[in-house]
PDB file of C-alpha atoms in Angstrom:
ATOM      1  CA  MET A   1      67.708  73.969 -14.625  1.00 55.00           C
ATOM      2  CA  PRO A   2      66.610  77.439 -13.131  1.00 61.00           C
ATOM      3  CA  LYS A   3      62.903  77.890 -11.557  1.00 64.00           C
ATOM      4  CA  ASP A   4      62.227  80.750 -14.125  1.00 72.00           C
ATOM      5  CA  ASP A   5      63.543  78.709 -16.994  1.00 78.00           C
ATOM      6  CA  LYS A   6      61.689  75.885 -16.491  1.00 85.00           C
ATOM      7  CA  GLN A   7      58.352  78.087 -15.793  1.00 87.00           C
ATOM      8  CA  ARG A   8      59.024  79.807 -19.256  1.00 88.00           C
ATOM      9  CA  SER A   9      59.128  76.535 -21.107  1.00 87.00           C
ATOM     10  CA  LEU A  10      56.157  75.182 -19.337  1.00 88.00           C
ATOM     11  CA  ASP A  11      53.996  78.207 -20.368  1.00 88.00           C
ATOM     12  CA  VAL A  12      55.419  77.848 -24.072  1.00 87.00           C
ATOM     13  CA  LEU A  13      53.951  74.218 -23.893  1.00 87.00           C
ATOM     14  CA  GLY A  14      50.891  75.262 -21.954  1.00 86.00           C
ATOM     15  CA  LEU A  15      51.711  73.236 -19.078  1.00 87.00           C
ATOM     16  CA  GLU A  16      51.047  73.540 -15.347  1.00 86.00           C
ATOM     17  CA  ARG A  17      54.030  72.843 -12.918  1.00 83.00           C
ATOM     18  CA  ASN A  18      53.168  69.559 -11.962  1.00 85.00           C
ATOM     19  CA  ALA A  19      52.965  68.406 -15.573  1.00 84.00           C
ATOM     20  CA  SER A  20      54.416  64.768 -16.039  1.00 86.00           C
ATOM     21  CA  LYS A  21      56.794  63.596 -18.542  1.00 86.00           C
ATOM     22  CA  ASN A  22      54.057  62.188 -20.662  1.00 86.00           C
ATOM     23  CA  ASP A  23      52.007  65.547 -20.422  1.00 86.00           C
ATOM     24  CA  ILE A  24      55.121  67.282 -21.874  1.00 88.00           C
ATOM     25  CA  ARG A  25      55.567  64.773 -24.745  1.00 86.00           C
ATOM     26  CA  LEU A  26      52.071  65.288 -25.845  1.00 86.00           C
ATOM     27  CA  ALA A  27      52.384  68.958 -25.672  1.00 87.00           C
ATOM     28  CA  PHE A  28      55.203  68.865 -27.421  1.00 88.00           C
ATOM     29  CA  PHE A  29      53.486  66.340 -29.934  1.00 87.00           C
ATOM     30  CA  LYS A  30      50.834  68.770 -30.627  1.00 85.00           C
ATOM     31  CA  LYS A  31      52.693  72.233 -30.344  1.00 87.00           C
ATOM     32  CA  SER A  32      55.476  71.576 -32.701  1.00 87.00           C
ATOM     33  CA  LEU A  33      52.990  70.381 -35.529  1.00 87.00           C
ATOM     34  CA  TYR A  34      51.181  73.313 -35.181  1.00 84.00           C
ATOM     35  CA  SER A  35      54.182  75.835 -35.045  1.00 85.00           C
ATOM     36  CA  TYR A  36      56.019  74.250 -37.630  1.00 86.00           C
ATOM     37  CA  PRO A  37      57.425  76.851 -39.954  1.00 82.00           C
ATOM     38  CA  ASP A  38      56.049  74.988 -43.295  1.00 70.00           C
ATOM     39  CA  THR A  39      52.459  75.102 -41.894  1.00 67.00           C
ATOM     40  CA  VAL A  40      51.655  77.542 -39.363  1.00 63.00           C
ATOM     41  CA  LYS A  41      49.829  80.646 -40.755  1.00 62.00           C
ATOM     42  CA  ASN A  42      49.591  83.215 -37.686  1.00 59.00           C
ATOM     43  CA  ASN A  43      52.949  83.259 -35.986  1.00 55.00           C
ATOM     44  CA  SER A  44      51.246  85.911 -33.724  1.00 52.00           C
ATOM     45  CA  GLU A  45      49.144  83.497 -32.161  1.00 45.00           C
ATOM     46  CA  MET A  46      51.381  80.736 -31.054  1.00 53.00           C
ATOM     47  CA  ALA A  47      54.880  80.549 -29.931  1.00 56.00           C
ATOM     48  CA  SER A  48      57.468  79.961 -32.436  1.00 83.00           C
ATOM     49  CA  PHE A  49      59.028  76.347 -33.673  1.00 86.00           C
ATOM     50  CA  THR A  50      62.328  77.477 -32.151  1.00 87.00           C
ATOM     51  CA  GLU A  51      60.499  78.337 -28.780  1.00 88.00           C
ATOM     52  CA  VAL A  52      58.533  75.182 -29.014  1.00 88.00           C
ATOM     53  CA  THR A  53      61.428  72.774 -29.592  1.00 88.00           C
ATOM     54  CA  GLN A  54      63.695  74.848 -26.863  1.00 88.00           C
ATOM     55  CA  ALA A  55      61.172  74.408 -24.102  1.00 88.00           C
ATOM     56  CA  TYR A  56      60.648  70.523 -24.982  1.00 88.00           C
ATOM     57  CA  SER A  57      64.695  70.286 -24.613  1.00 88.00           C
ATOM     58  CA  ASN A  58      64.716  72.040 -21.518  1.00 86.00           C
ATOM     59  CA  LEU A  59      62.094  70.072 -19.922  1.00 86.00           C
ATOM     60  CA  SER A  60      63.162  66.767 -21.108  1.00 81.00           C
ATOM     61  CA  ASP A  61      66.852  67.215 -20.373  1.00 67.00           C
ATOM     62  CA  GLY A  62      68.120  66.197 -23.686  1.00 62.00           C
ATOM     63  CA  SER A  63      68.982  67.329 -27.391  1.00 60.00           C
ATOM     64  CA  ASP A  64      71.364  69.970 -26.262  1.00 63.00           C
ATOM     65  CA  GLY A  65      72.995  71.861 -29.289  1.00 73.00           C
ATOM     66  CA  ALA A  66      70.568  70.185 -31.772  1.00 81.00           C
ATOM     67  CA  THR A  67      68.849  72.182 -34.211  1.00 87.00           C
ATOM     68  CA  PRO A  68      64.633  72.478 -33.851  1.00 86.00           C
ATOM     69  CA  ASP A  69      64.305  70.256 -36.969  1.00 86.00           C
ATOM     70  CA  GLU A  70      66.762  67.738 -35.768  1.00 87.00           C
ATOM     71  CA  VAL A  71      64.673  68.037 -32.211  1.00 88.00           C
ATOM     72  CA  PHE A  72      61.328  67.767 -34.052  1.00 88.00           C
ATOM     73  CA  PHE A  73      62.227  64.853 -36.328  1.00 88.00           C
ATOM     74  CA  LYS A  74      64.226  62.726 -33.611  1.00 88.00           C
ATOM     75  CA  PHE A  75      60.928  62.955 -31.473  1.00 86.00           C
ATOM     76  CA  PHE A  76      58.586  61.755 -34.044  1.00 86.00           C
ATOM     77  CA  GLN A  77      60.829  58.716 -35.364  1.00 85.00           C
ATOM     78  CA  GLU A  78      60.938  57.679 -31.964  1.00 84.00           C
ATOM     79  CA  VAL A  79      57.084  57.998 -31.375  1.00 78.00           C
ATOM     80  CA  LEU A  80      56.604  55.873 -34.973  1.00 80.00           C
ATOM     81  CA  LYS A  81      59.400  53.724 -34.999  1.00 77.00           C
ATOM     82  CA  ASP A  82      56.869  50.919 -35.760  1.00 70.00           C
ATOM     83  CA  ASP A  83      53.701  50.642 -37.604  1.00 63.00           C
ATOM     84  CA  ASN A  84      51.504  50.411 -34.289  1.00 60.00           C
ATOM     85  CA  ALA A  85      53.238  53.352 -32.873  1.00 65.00           C
ATOM     86  CA  GLN A  86      53.260  51.713 -29.567  1.00 71.00           C
ATOM     87  CA  SER A  87      55.436  54.680 -27.678  1.00 71.00           C
ATOM     88  CA  LEU A  88      52.760  57.095 -28.938  1.00 75.00           C
ATOM     89  CA  ARG A  89      49.921  54.703 -28.138  1.00 72.00           C
ATOM     90  CA  ALA A  90      51.306  54.243 -24.422  1.00 76.00           C
ATOM     91  CA  MET A  91      51.398  58.222 -24.202  1.00 74.00           C
ATOM     92  CA  LEU A  92      47.888  58.444 -25.526  1.00 73.00           C
ATOM     93  CA  GLN A  93      46.597  55.373 -23.212  1.00 71.00           C
ATOM     94  CA  GLU A  94      48.177  57.494 -20.179  1.00 71.00           C
ATOM     95  CA  HIS A  95      46.770  60.788 -21.033  1.00 67.00           C
ATOM     96  CA  ASP A  96      43.100  59.311 -21.360  1.00 63.00           C
ATOM     97  CA  ALA A  97      43.428  57.485 -18.244  1.00 64.00           C
ATOM     98  CA  THR A  98      44.327  60.603 -16.033  1.00 61.00           C
ATOM     99  CA  LYS A  99      41.679  62.515 -17.551  1.00 55.00           C
ATOM    100  CA  CYS A 100      38.668  63.346 -15.225  1.00 44.00           C
ATOM    101  CA  ALA A 101      35.670  61.180 -16.071  1.00 41.00           C
ATOM    102  CA  ASP A 102      33.461  63.599 -14.577  1.00 37.00           C
ATOM    103  CA  ASP A 103      32.723  66.459 -17.318  1.00 41.00           C
ATOM    104  CA  GLU A 104      31.958  69.026 -15.063  1.00 38.00           C
ATOM    105  CA  TYR A 105      35.610  68.968 -13.510  1.00 36.00           C
ATOM    106  CA  ARG A 106      36.972  68.669 -17.348  1.00 39.00           C
ATOM    107  CA  CYS A 107      38.543  71.841 -18.781  1.00 38.00           C
ATOM    108  CA  GLU A 108      36.505  72.713 -21.859  1.00 40.00           C
ATOM    109  CA  GLU A 109      39.591  74.585 -23.618  1.00 41.00           C
ATOM    110  CA  ASP A 110      42.189  71.964 -23.474  1.00 48.00           C
ATOM    111  CA  ASP A 111      45.016  73.111 -25.774  1.00 49.00           C
ATOM    112  CA  ASN A 112      46.781  70.036 -25.572  1.00 53.00           C
ATOM    113  CA  GLU A 113      43.963  67.541 -26.435  1.00 65.00           C
ATOM    114  CA  ILE A 114      44.617  65.032 -29.027  1.00 73.00           C
ATOM    115  CA  ASP A 115      42.848  64.675 -32.131  1.00 80.00           C
ATOM    116  CA  ILE A 116      44.739  61.633 -33.761  1.00 80.00           C
ATOM    117  CA  GLU A 117      43.224  61.982 -37.422  1.00 83.00           C
ATOM    118  CA  ARG A 118      43.657  65.964 -37.429  1.00 85.00           C
ATOM    119  CA  GLU A 119      47.403  65.990 -36.078  1.00 85.00           C
ATOM    120  CA  PHE A 120      48.519  63.057 -38.344  1.00 87.00           C
ATOM    121  CA  GLU A 121      46.788  65.258 -41.141  1.00 88.00           C
ATOM    122  CA  ARG A 122      49.331  68.134 -40.051  1.00 88.00           C
ATOM    123  CA  LEU A 123      52.194  65.992 -40.050  1.00 88.00           C
ATOM    124  CA  LEU A 124      51.509  64.421 -43.426  1.00 89.00           C
ATOM    125  CA  GLU A 125      51.222  68.459 -44.755  1.00 89.00           C
ATOM    126  CA  ILE A 126      54.769  69.048 -43.180  1.00 88.00           C
ATOM    127  CA  LEU A 127      56.642  66.019 -44.889  1.00 88.00           C
ATOM    128  CA  LYS A 128      54.939  66.932 -48.190  1.00 88.00           C
ATOM    129  CA  ASN A 129      55.972  70.643 -48.077  1.00 88.00           C
ATOM    130  CA  ARG A 130      59.329  69.845 -47.260  1.00 87.00           C
ATOM    131  CA  LYS A 131      59.618  67.422 -50.152  1.00 86.00           C
ATOM    132  CA  LYS A 132      58.246  70.293 -52.254  1.00 87.00           C
ATOM    133  CA  LYS A 133      60.907  72.444 -51.153  1.00 86.00           C
ATOM    134  CA  GLY A 134      63.589  69.950 -51.794  1.00 87.00           C
ATOM    135  CA  LYS A 135      64.291  69.518 -48.087  1.00 86.00           C
ATOM    136  CA  ASP A 136      65.399  66.264 -46.436  1.00 84.00           C
ATOM    137  CA  VAL A 137      62.745  64.077 -44.928  1.00 84.00           C
ATOM    138  CA  PRO A 138      63.790  60.776 -42.524  1.00 85.00           C
ATOM    139  CA  GLU A 139      63.490  57.652 -44.688  1.00 83.00           C
ATOM    140  CA  ASP A 140      61.648  55.974 -41.907  1.00 80.00           C
ATOM    141  CA  MET A 141      59.076  58.562 -42.126  1.00 83.00           C
ATOM    142  CA  THR A 142      57.351  57.721 -45.571  1.00 84.00           C
ATOM    143  CA  GLN A 143      53.870  58.844 -45.876  1.00 85.00           C
ATOM    144  CA  ASP A 144      52.508  55.341 -46.390  1.00 86.00           C
ATOM    145  CA  LYS A 145      53.869  54.377 -42.645  1.00 84.00           C
ATOM    146  CA  VAL A 146      52.583  57.699 -41.127  1.00 85.00           C
ATOM    147  CA  VAL A 147      49.108  56.825 -42.686  1.00 87.00           C
ATOM    148  CA  LYS A 148      49.499  53.295 -41.442  1.00 86.00           C
ATOM    149  CA  CYS A 149      50.461  54.503 -37.997  1.00 84.00           C
ATOM    150  CA  ARG A 150      47.618  57.044 -37.851  1.00 85.00           C
ATOM    151  CA  ASP A 151      44.958  54.221 -39.053  1.00 86.00           C
ATOM    152  CA  ASN A 152      46.018  51.734 -36.103  1.00 84.00           C
ATOM    153  CA  LEU A 153      46.190  54.421 -33.637  1.00 82.00           C
ATOM    154  CA  VAL A 154      42.523  55.638 -34.659  1.00 83.00           C
ATOM    155  CA  ARG A 155      41.304  52.060 -34.545  1.00 84.00           C
ATOM    156  CA  GLN A 156      43.063  51.084 -31.124  1.00 81.00           C
ATOM    157  CA  ARG A 157      41.787  54.175 -29.525  1.00 75.00           C
ATOM    158  CA  GLU A 158      38.112  53.762 -30.667  1.00 79.00           C
ATOM    159  CA  GLU A 159      38.360  49.920 -29.294  1.00 79.00           C
ATOM    160  CA  ALA A 160      39.635  51.115 -26.022  1.00 73.00           C
ATOM    161  CA  LYS A 161      36.792  53.422 -25.845  1.00 70.00           C
ATOM    162  CA  LYS A 162      34.285  50.820 -26.567  1.00 72.00           C
ATOM    163  CA  ASP A 163      35.514  47.907 -24.635  1.00 64.00           C
ATOM    164  CA  PRO A 164      37.531  49.321 -21.480  1.00 56.00           C
ATOM    165  CA  LYS A 165      39.139  46.594 -19.370  1.00 54.00           C
ATOM    166  CA  LYS A 166      37.412  45.756 -16.132  1.00 42.00           C
ATOM    167  CA  GLN A 167      38.565  43.967 -13.320  1.00 40.00           C
ATOM    168  CA  ALA A 168      36.225  41.397 -12.119  1.00 38.00           C
ATOM    169  CA  PRO A 169      35.193  40.959  -8.749  1.00 41.00           C
ATOM    170  CA  LYS A 170      36.948  38.072  -6.348  1.00 44.00           C
ATOM    171  CA  LYS A 171      34.197  35.523  -5.550  1.00 43.00           C
ATOM    172  CA  GLY A 172      33.020  35.258  -2.075  1.00 47.00           C
ATOM    173  CA  LYS A 173      33.796  39.148  -1.368  1.00 47.00           C
ATOM    174  CA  GLN A 174      31.296  41.953  -1.795  1.00 47.00           C
ATOM    175  CA  GLN A 175      33.076  44.222  -4.057  1.00 49.00           C
ATOM    176  CA  GLN A 176      33.310  47.777  -2.654  1.00 53.00           C
ATOM    177  CA  VAL A 177      31.721  50.503  -4.735  1.00 49.00           C
ATOM    178  CA  PRO A 178      34.561  53.279  -4.735  1.00 51.00           C
ATOM    179  CA  VAL A 179      33.241  56.890  -3.752  1.00 52.00           C
ATOM    180  CA  SER A 180      34.265  59.283  -6.209  1.00 53.00           C
ATOM    181  CA  LYS A 181      35.434  62.612  -5.041  1.00 59.00           C
ATOM    182  CA  PRO A 182      35.653  65.719  -7.165  1.00 62.00           C
ATOM    183  CA  LYS A 183      39.017  66.868  -7.911  1.00 64.00           C
ATOM    184  CA  PRO A 184      40.108  70.187  -7.103  1.00 75.00           C
ATOM    185  CA  LYS A 185      39.919  72.284 -10.388  1.00 71.00           C
ATOM    186  CA  SER A 186      43.056  73.379 -11.652  1.00 78.00           C
ATOM    187  CA  LYS A 187      43.950  77.062 -12.669  1.00 78.00           C
ATOM    188  CA  LYS A 188      43.028  76.391 -16.318  1.00 77.00           C
ATOM    189  CA  GLN A 189      39.895  74.729 -15.453  1.00 78.00           C
ATOM    190  CA  LEU A 190      38.705  77.764 -13.152  1.00 83.00           C
ATOM    191  CA  LEU A 191      40.025  80.133 -15.798  1.00 83.00           C
ATOM    192  CA  ALA A 192      37.899  78.425 -18.472  1.00 81.00           C
ATOM    193  CA  GLU A 193      34.905  78.402 -16.313  1.00 83.00           C
ATOM    194  CA  GLN A 194      35.341  82.378 -15.507  1.00 85.00           C
ATOM    195  CA  ARG A 195      35.686  82.767 -19.362  1.00 84.00           C
ATOM    196  CA  ARG A 196      32.485  80.785 -20.063  1.00 84.00           C
ATOM    197  CA  ARG A 197      30.456  82.653 -17.105  1.00 86.00           C
ATOM    198  CA  GLU A 198      31.674  85.854 -18.844  1.00 87.00           C
ATOM    199  CA  LYS A 199      30.637  84.809 -22.351  1.00 84.00           C
ATOM    200  CA  GLU A 200      27.102  83.932 -20.681  1.00 85.00           C
ATOM    201  CA  MET A 201      26.795  87.300 -19.097  1.00 87.00           C
ATOM    202  CA  GLU A 202      27.810  89.104 -22.252  1.00 87.00           C
ATOM    203  CA  LYS A 203      25.132  86.923 -24.110  1.00 85.00           C
ATOM    204  CA  ILE A 204      22.420  87.939 -21.527  1.00 89.00           C
ATOM    205  CA  ALA A 205      23.632  91.612 -21.776  1.00 86.00           C
ATOM    206  CA  VAL A 206      23.257  91.395 -25.356  1.00 87.00           C
ATOM    207  CA  GLU A 207      19.862  89.947 -25.571  1.00 87.00           C
ATOM    208  CA  LEU A 208      18.541  92.498 -22.820  1.00 89.00           C
ATOM    209  CA  GLU A 209      19.484  95.474 -24.730  1.00 89.00           C
ATOM    210  CA  MET A 210      18.125  93.710 -27.934  1.00 89.00           C
ATOM    211  CA  LYS A 211      14.775  93.402 -25.807  1.00 89.00           C
ATOM    212  CA  LYS A 212      15.012  96.878 -24.390  1.00 89.00           C
ATOM    213  CA  LYS A 213      15.380  98.656 -28.105  1.00 90.00           C
ATOM    214  CA  GLU A 214      12.450  96.094 -29.368  1.00 90.00           C
ATOM    215  CA  ASP A 215      10.281  97.446 -26.717  1.00 90.00           C
ATOM    216  CA  GLU A 216      11.126 101.053 -27.454  1.00 92.00           C
ATOM    217  CA  GLU A 217      10.301 100.504 -30.828  1.00 92.00           C
ATOM    218  CA  LYS A 218       7.047  98.627 -30.026  1.00 91.00           C
ATOM    219  CA  GLU A 219       5.906 101.882 -27.612  1.00 92.00           C
ATOM    220  CA  LYS A 220       7.399 104.651 -30.272  1.00 92.00           C
ATOM    221  CA  ILE A 221       4.958 102.598 -32.811  1.00 93.00           C
ATOM    222  CA  ARG A 222       2.316 102.544 -30.343  1.00 92.00           C
ATOM    223  CA  LYS A 223       2.364 106.263 -29.745  1.00 93.00           C
ATOM    224  CA  GLN A 224       2.412 107.067 -33.324  1.00 92.00           C
ATOM    225  CA  MET A 225      -0.773 105.087 -33.695  1.00 93.00           C
ATOM    226  CA  ASP A 226      -2.449 106.965 -30.970  1.00 92.00           C
ATOM    227  CA  ALA A 227      -1.448 110.098 -32.181  1.00 92.00           C
ATOM    228  CA  GLU A 228      -2.824 109.327 -35.714  1.00 93.00           C
ATOM    229  CA  LYS A 229      -6.203 107.966 -33.881  1.00 92.00           C
ATOM    230  CA  GLN A 230      -6.530 111.179 -32.061  1.00 93.00           C
ATOM    231  CA  LYS A 231      -5.863 113.029 -35.321  1.00 93.00           C
ATOM    232  CA  ARG A 232      -8.670 111.318 -37.134  1.00 92.00           C
ATOM    233  CA  LEU A 233     -11.102 111.809 -34.302  1.00 93.00           C
ATOM    234  CA  GLU A 234     -10.260 115.565 -33.964  1.00 93.00           C
ATOM    235  CA  GLU A 235     -10.859 115.878 -37.768  1.00 92.00           C
ATOM    236  CA  GLU A 236     -14.158 113.793 -37.323  1.00 92.00           C
ATOM    237  CA  ARG A 237     -15.104 116.080 -34.768  1.00 92.00           C
ATOM    238  CA  LYS A 238     -14.542 119.404 -36.720  1.00 92.00           C
ATOM    239  CA  LYS A 239     -16.232 118.050 -39.275  1.00 91.00           C
ATOM    240  CA  THR A 240     -19.469 116.983 -37.444  1.00 91.00           C
ATOM    241  CA  GLU A 241     -19.523 120.350 -35.758  1.00 91.00           C
ATOM    242  CA  ALA A 242     -19.033 122.301 -39.136  1.00 90.00           C
ATOM    243  CA  GLU A 243     -22.241 120.061 -40.545  1.00 89.00           C
ATOM    244  CA  ALA A 244     -24.366 121.059 -37.586  1.00 89.00           C
ATOM    245  CA  ARG A 245     -23.680 124.855 -37.951  1.00 89.00           C
ATOM    246  CA  ARG A 246     -24.673 124.412 -41.662  1.00 87.00           C
ATOM    247  CA  GLN A 247     -27.668 122.500 -40.630  1.00 87.00           C
ATOM    248  CA  ARG A 248     -28.766 125.413 -37.928  1.00 86.00           C
ATOM    249  CA  GLU A 249     -27.997 128.105 -40.598  1.00 83.00           C
ATOM    250  CA  ARG A 250     -30.302 126.769 -43.310  1.00 73.00           C
TER     251      ARG A 250
END
């Protein structure tokens, strides 16, 4: 595949040049759900379903000549071929294992982060809409099966987070504590940090502007009060002088 075509395909899926096969599959898993014609609500904000499926086909070296729907359902039939969704589970385990453990180096705006419950709700919505429109749905992708896969994956992922596997140190040998080195930040992470800093600066600028207006308003009120006070004093002075003149005239 020409380099330009590969880069365009990576861009469509929101991936970097060094993306693994697992990254590609997970990106397609999510983006195909959110660009599917029966559910997408704003095409201007997202690559079209055809572009997403074509990008996946280009990067996975398969599905030549297949329609976007065929690519989509073939993929989901494969990852959900059993109730435990072992294929998808393995993809998620690899994804979780390779994520940076240090929040400081984790990109806050990870477009390909997987939310099992949300993504499966989207899949169920797609299947439901297709049935309403009289379109074919693979027999092995029933609502009950999709729900069962979702529930199993959610449970397994939660269990993995609560009880991560740890290797016990061998007897007679002192376990070496690994020294973690900060991973170099990716371009996406750097851009996310830059956007965050820009938002913080904008917030500070707005707060300063509001403070300036508030101070100006207070100063305006103070001047008005001073002017009114001076006016009252002047009126009292004139009144006192007039009273004194009347007393002298008597």
